[in-house]
Coordinates of C-alpha atoms in Angstrom, one line a residue:
M1 CA -11.3 82.1 -59.3
K2 CA -12.8 78.6 -59.4
K3 CA -9.3 77.1 -59.4
K4 CA -8.3 79.2 -56.4
M5 CA -11.3 78.0 -54.4
L6 CA -10.7 74.4 -55.3
L7 CA -7.1 74.8 -54.2
L8 CA -8.2 76.4 -50.9
N9 CA -10.7 73.6 -50.2
T10 CA -8.2 70.9 -51.0
T11 CA -5.6 72.5 -48.7
V12 CA -8.1 72.7 -45.8
L13 CA -9.2 69.1 -46.2
L14 CA -5.7 67.7 -46.6
G15 CA -4.7 69.5 -43.4
L16 CA -7.6 68.1 -41.5
G17 CA -7.1 64.7 -43.0
G18 CA -3.5 64.8 -41.7
V19 CA -4.9 65.5 -38.2
L20 CA -7.3 62.5 -38.5
S21 CA -4.6 60.1 -39.7
T22 CA -1.7 61.0 -37.4
P23 CA -0.9 58.0 -35.1
A24 CA -0.7 60.1 -32.0
Y25 CA -1.9 57.3 -29.7
A26 CA -1.0 54.2 -31.9
S27 CA 2.4 53.7 -30.3
T28 CA 1.1 53.9 -26.7
I29 CA -1.8 51.5 -27.4
Q30 CA 0.4 49.1 -29.3
D31 CA 2.9 49.1 -26.4
M32 CA 0.1 48.5 -23.9
E33 CA -1.4 45.7 -26.0
S34 CA 2.1 44.1 -26.2
Q35 CA 2.4 44.3 -22.4
K36 CA -1.1 42.9 -22.0
S37 CA -0.1 40.0 -24.3
Q38 CA 3.0 39.3 -22.3
I39 CA 1.1 39.4 -19.0
Q40 CA -1.5 37.0 -20.4
N41 CA 1.3 34.6 -21.4
Q42 CA 2.8 34.9 -17.9
R43 CA -0.6 34.2 -16.4
Q44 CA -1.0 31.2 -18.6
D45 CA 2.3 29.9 -17.3
V46 CA 1.5 30.6 -13.7
Q47 CA -2.0 29.1 -14.0
S48 CA -0.4 26.0 -15.6
N49 CA 2.0 25.7 -12.7
I50 CA -0.9 26.2 -10.3
K51 CA -2.8 23.3 -12.0
A52 CA 0.3 21.2 -11.8
A53 CA 0.7 22.0 -8.1
S54 CA -3.0 21.2 -7.5
D55 CA -2.6 17.9 -9.4
E56 CA 0.4 17.0 -7.3
L57 CA -1.6 17.9 -4.2
T58 CA -4.3 15.6 -5.3
R59 CA -1.9 12.8 -6.0
L60 CA -0.1 13.3 -2.6
Q61 CA -3.5 13.3 -0.8
A62 CA -4.5 10.0 -2.5
E63 CA -1.1 8.6 -1.6
Q64 CA -1.4 9.9 2.0
D65 CA -4.9 8.4 2.3
Q66 CA -3.7 5.1 1.1
M67 CA -0.8 5.3 3.6
K68 CA -3.2 6.2 6.4
A69 CA -5.4 3.2 5.6
Q70 CA -2.3 1.0 5.6
L71 CA -1.2 2.4 9.0
E72 CA -4.7 1.7 10.4
R73 CA -4.4 -1.8 9.0
L74 CA -1.0 -2.3 10.6
T75 CA -2.4 -1.0 13.9
I76 CA -5.2 -3.6 13.8
A77 CA -2.7 -6.3 12.9
E78 CA -0.4 -5.3 15.7
E79 CA -3.3 -5.4 18.2
E80 CA -4.4 -8.8 17.0
N81 CA -0.9 -10.2 17.1
N82 CA -0.3 -8.8 20.6
K83 CA -3.5 -10.5 21.8
K84 CA -2.4 -13.8 20.3
A85 CA 1.0 -13.4 21.8
Q86 CA -0.5 -12.8 25.3
K87 CA -2.8 -15.8 24.9
T88 CA 0.1 -17.9 23.8
E89 CA 2.2 -16.8 26.8
A90 CA -0.7 -17.7 29.1
D91 CA -1.1 -21.1 27.3
I92 CA 2.6 -21.8 27.7
K93 CA 2.5 -21.0 31.4
E94 CA -0.6 -23.3 31.9
T95 CA 1.0 -26.1 29.8
S96 CA 4.2 -25.7 31.7
K97 CA 2.3 -26.2 35.0
Q98 CA 0.7 -29.3 33.5
V99 CA 4.1 -30.7 32.5
E100 CA 5.5 -29.9 35.9
Q101 CA 2.6 -31.7 37.6
L102 CA 3.0 -34.7 35.3
E103 CA 6.7 -34.9 36.1
K104 CA 5.9 -35.0 39.8
E105 CA 3.4 -37.7 39.2
I106 CA 5.9 -39.7 37.1
K107 CA 8.5 -39.3 39.8
L108 CA 6.2 -40.6 42.5
L109 CA 5.2 -43.4 40.2
Q110 CA 8.8 -44.3 39.6
E111 CA 9.4 -44.4 43.3
K112 CA 6.4 -46.8 43.7
L113 CA 7.6 -48.9 40.8
E114 CA 11.1 -49.2 42.3
K115 CA 9.5 -50.4 45.6
R116 CA 7.5 -52.8 43.6
N117 CA 10.6 -53.9 41.8
D118 CA 12.3 -54.7 45.1
I119 CA 9.2 -56.6 46.2
L120 CA 9.0 -58.6 43.0
K121 CA 12.7 -59.5 43.2
D122 CA 12.3 -60.7 46.8
R123 CA 9.3 -62.7 45.7
A124 CA 11.3 -64.2 42.8
R125 CA 14.2 -65.2 45.2
S126 CA 11.7 -66.7 47.6
L127 CA 10.2 -68.6 44.7
Q128 CA 13.5 -69.9 43.6
E129 CA 14.6 -70.9 47.2
S130 CA 11.4 -72.8 47.6
G131 CA 12.1 -74.7 44.3
G132 CA 9.9 -72.6 42.0
N133 CA 10.5 -71.7 38.4
V134 CA 14.0 -70.4 37.7
E135 CA 12.9 -68.6 34.5
Y136 CA 11.1 -66.0 36.5
L137 CA 14.2 -64.9 38.3
Q138 CA 16.4 -64.9 35.2
V139 CA 13.9 -62.7 33.4
L140 CA 13.9 -60.2 36.2
L141 CA 17.6 -60.1 36.8
G142 CA 18.3 -59.9 33.0
S143 CA 16.2 -56.8 32.4
S144 CA 18.1 -53.6 31.3
S145 CA 15.6 -51.2 32.9
F146 CA 12.5 -51.2 35.1
S147 CA 10.3 -50.7 32.0
D148 CA 12.1 -53.7 30.4
F149 CA 11.7 -55.6 33.6
V150 CA 7.9 -55.0 33.6
D151 CA 7.7 -56.1 30.0
R152 CA 9.7 -59.3 30.7
A153 CA 7.9 -60.1 33.9
L154 CA 4.5 -60.0 32.1
A155 CA 5.9 -62.4 29.5
V156 CA 6.7 -65.1 32.1
S157 CA 3.9 -67.6 32.1
T158 CA 4.6 -68.9 35.5
I159 CA 4.2 -65.5 37.3
V160 CA 1.7 -65.6 40.0
D161 CA -1.7 -63.9 39.5
A162 CA -1.0 -61.3 42.3
D163 CA 2.3 -60.2 40.7
R164 CA 0.7 -60.1 37.2
G165 CA -2.0 -57.8 38.4
I166 CA 0.5 -55.4 40.0
L167 CA 2.6 -55.4 36.9
T168 CA -0.3 -54.9 34.5
E169 CA -1.6 -52.0 36.5
T170 CA 1.8 -50.5 36.7
K171 CA 2.4 -50.9 33.0
N172 CA -0.9 -49.2 32.1
M173 CA -0.2 -46.2 34.5
Q174 CA 3.3 -45.8 33.1
D175 CA 2.1 -45.9 29.5
E176 CA -0.7 -43.4 30.2
L177 CA 1.6 -41.0 31.9
K178 CA 4.2 -41.3 29.1
T179 CA 1.5 -40.5 26.5
K180 CA 0.3 -37.5 28.5
Q181 CA 3.8 -36.2 29.0
A182 CA 4.5 -36.6 25.3
D183 CA 1.3 -34.8 24.3
V184 CA 1.9 -31.9 26.7
K185 CA 5.5 -31.5 25.6
S186 CA 4.5 -31.5 22.0
K187 CA 1.9 -28.9 22.7
L188 CA 4.4 -26.8 24.6
A189 CA 6.9 -27.0 21.7
S190 CA 4.2 -25.9 19.3
L191 CA 3.2 -23.0 21.5
E192 CA 6.8 -22.0 21.9
D193 CA 7.2 -22.0 18.1
M194 CA 4.2 -19.8 17.8
K195 CA 5.6 -17.4 20.4
A196 CA 8.9 -17.3 18.6
E197 CA 7.2 -16.3 15.4
L198 CA 4.9 -13.7 17.1
D199 CA 7.9 -12.1 18.9
E200 CA 9.8 -11.8 15.6
M201 CA 6.6 -10.5 13.8
T202 CA 6.0 -7.9 16.5
V203 CA 9.5 -6.6 16.1
Q204 CA 9.1 -6.5 12.3
L205 CA 5.7 -4.8 12.5
A206 CA 7.1 -2.2 14.8
A207 CA 9.9 -1.5 12.3
Q208 CA 7.4 -1.3 9.5
K209 CA 5.1 1.0 11.3
K210 CA 8.1 3.3 12.1
Q211 CA 9.0 3.3 8.4
K212 CA 5.4 4.1 7.4
D213 CA 5.3 6.9 10.0
A214 CA 8.4 8.4 8.5
L215 CA 6.9 8.1 5.0
A216 CA 3.7 9.7 6.1
K217 CA 5.7 12.6 7.6
E218 CA 7.6 12.9 4.3
L219 CA 4.3 13.1 2.4
K220 CA 3.0 15.7 4.8
D221 CA 6.1 17.8 4.4
K222 CA 5.8 17.6 0.6
E223 CA 2.2 18.6 0.9
A224 CA 3.0 21.6 3.0
K225 CA 5.7 22.7 0.5
N226 CA 3.4 22.2 -2.4
E227 CA 0.7 24.2 -0.6
E228 CA 3.2 27.0 -0.1
L229 CA 4.2 26.9 -3.8
K230 CA 0.5 27.0 -4.8
A231 CA -0.2 30.0 -2.6
S232 CA 2.8 31.8 -4.0
L233 CA 1.7 31.1 -7.5
Q234 CA -1.8 32.2 -6.8
S235 CA -0.5 35.5 -5.3
K236 CA 1.6 36.1 -8.4
D237 CA -1.4 35.3 -10.6
S238 CA -3.5 37.8 -8.6
S239 CA -0.9 40.4 -9.1
L240 CA -0.7 39.8 -12.8
A241 CA -4.5 39.8 -13.0
N242 CA -4.5 43.3 -11.4
E243 CA -1.8 44.5 -13.7
Q244 CA -3.7 43.1 -16.7
S245 CA -6.9 44.8 -15.5
T246 CA -5.1 48.1 -15.2
L247 CA -3.6 47.8 -18.7
E248 CA -7.0 46.9 -20.1
Q249 CA -8.6 50.0 -18.4
N250 CA -5.7 52.2 -19.7
I251 CA -6.2 50.8 -23.2
K252 CA -10.0 51.4 -22.9
D253 CA -9.4 55.0 -21.7
Q254 CA -6.8 55.6 -24.5
K255 CA -9.1 54.3 -27.2
A256 CA -12.0 56.5 -25.8
A257 CA -9.7 59.5 -25.9
E258 CA -8.7 58.7 -29.4
E259 CA -12.3 58.3 -30.4
A260 CA -13.1 61.6 -28.9
A261 CA -10.2 63.3 -30.7
R262 CA -11.3 61.6 -34.0
K263 CA -14.8 62.8 -33.6
A264 CA -13.6 66.4 -32.7
A265 CA -11.4 66.4 -35.8
E266 CA -14.2 65.1 -37.9
Q267 CA -16.5 67.8 -36.6
A268 CA -13.8 70.5 -37.2
A269 CA -13.4 69.1 -40.8
K270 CA -17.1 69.4 -41.4
E271 CA -17.2 72.9 -40.1
A272 CA -14.2 73.9 -42.2
A273 CA -15.8 72.4 -45.2
K274 CA -18.9 74.2 -44.5
K275 CA -17.1 77.4 -44.1
A276 CA -15.1 76.9 -47.3
A277 CA -18.4 76.2 -49.1
E278 CA -19.9 79.4 -47.8
Q279 CA -16.8 81.4 -48.9
A280 CA -17.0 79.7 -52.3
Q281 CA -20.7 80.6 -52.7
K282 CA -19.9 84.3 -51.9
A283 CA -17.0 84.4 -54.3
A284 CA -18.9 82.7 -57.1
A285 CA -20.0 85.2 -59.8
A286 CA -22.3 82.9 -61.5
P287 CA -24.8 80.1 -60.4
A288 CA -22.7 77.6 -62.3
E289 CA -19.6 78.5 -60.4
K290 CA -21.6 78.3 -57.2
A291 CA -22.9 74.9 -58.2
D292 CA -19.4 73.7 -59.2
S293 CA -18.0 75.0 -56.0
S294 CA -20.7 73.4 -53.9
S295 CA -20.4 70.1 -55.9
S296 CA -16.6 70.2 -55.5
A297 CA -16.9 70.8 -51.8
K298 CA -19.4 68.0 -51.4
A299 CA -17.3 65.6 -53.5
E300 CA -14.1 66.4 -51.5
A301 CA -15.7 66.2 -48.0
P302 CA -14.0 63.6 -45.9
K303 CA -16.0 60.6 -44.5
A304 CA -15.9 59.5 -40.9
S305 CA -13.6 56.6 -40.1
S306 CA -13.2 54.4 -37.0
N307 CA -10.2 52.7 -35.4
D308 CA -12.4 50.2 -33.4
V309 CA -11.4 46.6 -33.9
A310 CA -14.2 44.0 -34.3
P311 CA -14.2 41.3 -31.7
T312 CA -12.9 37.8 -32.7
S313 CA -14.4 35.3 -32.1
A314 CA -13.3 -9.7 -18.0
P315 CA -12.4 -13.4 -19.0
A316 CA -12.7 -16.5 -16.8
P317 CA -9.8 -17.1 -14.2
K318 CA -6.9 -19.4 -15.1
A319 CA -4.6 -21.3 -12.9
S320 CA -1.6 -19.3 -14.4
N321 CA -3.1 -16.1 -12.9
V322 CA -2.3 -17.3 -9.4
V323 CA 1.1 -15.5 -9.6
T324 CA -0.5 -12.1 -10.2
V325 CA -4.0 -12.4 -8.5
G326 CA -2.5 -11.4 -5.2
N327 CA -0.9 -8.1 -6.5
R328 CA -4.1 -6.2 -5.4
W329 CA -3.0 -6.7 -1.8
I330 CA 0.5 -5.3 -2.2
G331 CA 0.7 -2.2 0.0
N332 CA -2.9 -2.9 1.2
S333 CA -2.5 -5.7 3.6
A334 CA -0.9 -6.7 6.9
Y335 CA 0.3 -9.9 8.5
V336 CA -1.7 -11.5 11.3
F337 CA -0.8 -14.8 12.7
G338 CA -3.8 -17.1 12.1
G339 CA -5.4 -14.3 10.0
G340 CA -7.2 -14.7 6.7
R341 CA -9.5 -17.4 7.8
S342 CA -12.6 -15.4 7.9
Q343 CA -14.3 -13.2 5.3
S344 CA -13.8 -10.1 7.6
D345 CA -10.1 -10.7 7.7
I346 CA -9.9 -11.2 3.9
N347 CA -12.0 -8.0 3.3
H348 CA -9.5 -6.0 5.4
G349 CA -6.4 -7.7 3.9
L350 CA -5.3 -9.5 7.1
F351 CA -3.5 -12.7 6.1
D352 CA -0.8 -15.1 7.3
C353 CA 1.4 -16.9 4.7
S354 CA -0.7 -20.1 4.4
S355 CA -4.1 -18.3 4.3
F356 CA -2.9 -16.0 1.6
V357 CA -1.8 -19.0 -0.6
H358 CA -5.2 -20.6 0.0
W359 CA -7.0 -17.4 -1.0
A360 CA -4.9 -16.9 -4.1
Y361 CA -5.5 -20.4 -5.4
A362 CA -9.2 -20.1 -4.6
Q363 CA -9.4 -17.0 -6.9
V364 CA -8.4 -19.2 -9.8
G365 CA -10.7 -22.0 -8.9
V366 CA -8.3 -24.3 -7.0
N367 CA -9.4 -25.6 -3.6
L368 CA -6.5 -26.3 -1.2
G369 CA -8.7 -27.8 1.6
P370 CA -10.7 -26.3 4.5
L371 CA -9.7 -22.6 5.0
G372 CA -10.0 -22.9 8.8
S373 CA -7.3 -25.6 9.1
V374 CA -4.9 -24.5 6.3
S375 CA -1.3 -24.4 7.4
T376 CA 2.2 -24.8 6.0
E377 CA 2.0 -28.5 7.0
T378 CA -1.2 -29.1 5.0
L379 CA 0.1 -27.1 2.0
K380 CA 3.3 -29.0 1.7
H381 CA 1.2 -32.2 1.2
A382 CA -1.3 -30.5 -1.1
G383 CA 0.4 -31.3 -4.4
T384 CA 3.5 -33.0 -6.0
Q385 CA 7.0 -32.4 -4.7
V386 CA 9.4 -31.3 -7.5
S387 CA 13.0 -30.4 -7.6
S388 CA 13.9 -26.8 -7.0
S389 CA 15.8 -26.9 -10.3
Q390 CA 12.5 -27.5 -12.1
M391 CA 10.7 -24.7 -10.2
Q392 CA 8.2 -22.8 -12.3
P393 CA 5.7 -19.9 -11.7
G394 CA 2.7 -21.0 -9.6
D395 CA 4.7 -23.6 -7.5
L396 CA 4.6 -23.3 -3.7
V397 CA 8.0 -22.6 -2.1
F398 CA 8.8 -23.3 1.5
F399 CA 11.2 -21.6 4.0
D400 CA 12.6 -22.6 7.4
T401 CA 11.9 -19.5 9.5
Y402 CA 10.9 -20.0 13.2
K403 CA 10.6 -23.7 12.4
K404 CA 11.0 -26.1 9.5
D405 CA 8.6 -25.2 6.7
G406 CA 7.5 -22.3 8.8
H407 CA 6.8 -20.0 5.8
V408 CA 5.2 -20.6 2.3
G409 CA 4.8 -18.4 -0.8
I410 CA 4.0 -18.7 -4.5
Y411 CA 6.9 -18.6 -7.0
V412 CA 6.4 -15.9 -9.6
G413 CA 9.6 -16.4 -11.6
G414 CA 12.9 -14.6 -11.8
G415 CA 14.0 -15.8 -8.4
K416 CA 11.1 -14.1 -6.7
F417 CA 7.9 -15.2 -4.8
I418 CA 4.8 -13.5 -3.6
G419 CA 3.5 -14.2 -0.1
A420 CA 2.2 -12.7 3.1
Q421 CA 5.4 -11.7 5.0
S422 CA 5.3 -10.7 8.6
S423 CA 7.3 -7.5 7.9
T424 CA 5.4 -6.3 4.9
G425 CA 2.1 -8.0 4.5
V426 CA 1.5 -9.3 1.0
A427 CA 4.6 -8.5 -1.1
I428 CA 7.0 -9.9 -3.7
A429 CA 10.3 -10.9 -2.2
N430 CA 13.6 -12.0 -3.7
M431 CA 14.6 -15.6 -2.8
S432 CA 17.7 -15.6 -4.9
S433 CA 19.7 -13.5 -2.4
G434 CA 19.7 -12.2 1.1
Y435 CA 17.4 -13.4 3.9
W436 CA 15.0 -15.5 1.9
K437 CA 17.8 -17.3 0.0
Q438 CA 19.2 -18.4 3.4
K439 CA 15.8 -19.5 4.6
F440 CA 14.7 -21.4 1.4
N441 CA 14.9 -25.1 2.2
G442 CA 14.5 -26.4 -1.3
R443 CA 11.0 -27.7 -0.8
V444 CA 8.9 -27.0 -3.9
V445 CA 5.3 -28.3 -4.3
R446 CA 3.4 -28.1 -7.6
I447 CA -0.4 -27.9 -7.3

């Protein structure tokens, strides 16, 4: 009888144990956990792409900000150059009027001098006819021009005092007018040279501004596309997040249902064991059998189990640096004729070719003379002339642009130089081919 009861208890417990251990939900949870892992991986990829898009937007924004600053700088440079061009044009007109007035005065003076010439010749003939000095007449008649005649007449010692006074006065007036005319024409030539450079520079700056506007538009288009990509990725990430949340809730619900089923099965097992024990007690004929049956039932009773998973847990400057010290202005400067001669201009990166060279050498402790008067003319006399075949980094190189030696830069090696160009601001240009090769005049100055 005892053996029969043990067999009955064992059968009941094994049956209930099968219920408790059957993986009824395991496949579903495992599938959902796998899907959750896949979604998490997808979200990581999407979030990585979102970060890359954000980084690209940041880079593009910085580039765009730099471009805006350069465009503002170019606008200032263009305004300054236009002002200088207008002033130059006004100066040219005023100087032209002065030249025209001087030419009228010279013409009147020449007419007066011609009349004086006739008078002096008549006086010379009268002097000869009356038995005077023949040397006077020979000097007058042998002159090649009226200016020569005046010089010769003044050299004749026998000339009468009246004639000498007229000639001396005439000579002084003529020399003064010639000096003024030469000065005014020289000034006019210089102004015309300036105007030629300003005209060329204005055209180049307009072309550069157009190029910068096109680049700014390109950057804006890229930014818009990147924003669109970022929005799309964020939408996808949001969708994946919702899907992940749904799966997590389903997994939670499934585990809760499994836990409820486990507890129900455990309770059923306890009740079956209790019932089996009661039957065993009734069937037992002796206390020992009752004790054995009770002990056996207690020994064979299943223990509760759980499927929950535990949570896891700087040196001094050197002269050699002059070839690189100006790199800081590349892309951050603009050309202004006569610019770079005040601290304000320098702070805003507004240079012309000679002021940039002066600034660069000043950074390495070399003074190239007063900043206010620096020019290509002063710089070509600032050091020692060397052959272009001996050119080395740091040498000044000169170009014939709107005039001879109209442009200067600093040779950096490899057939290139750095300078403030009217079309680009401070930049490195190739002088071994193209425009600058044609303009290079062979002048090299070593500081």
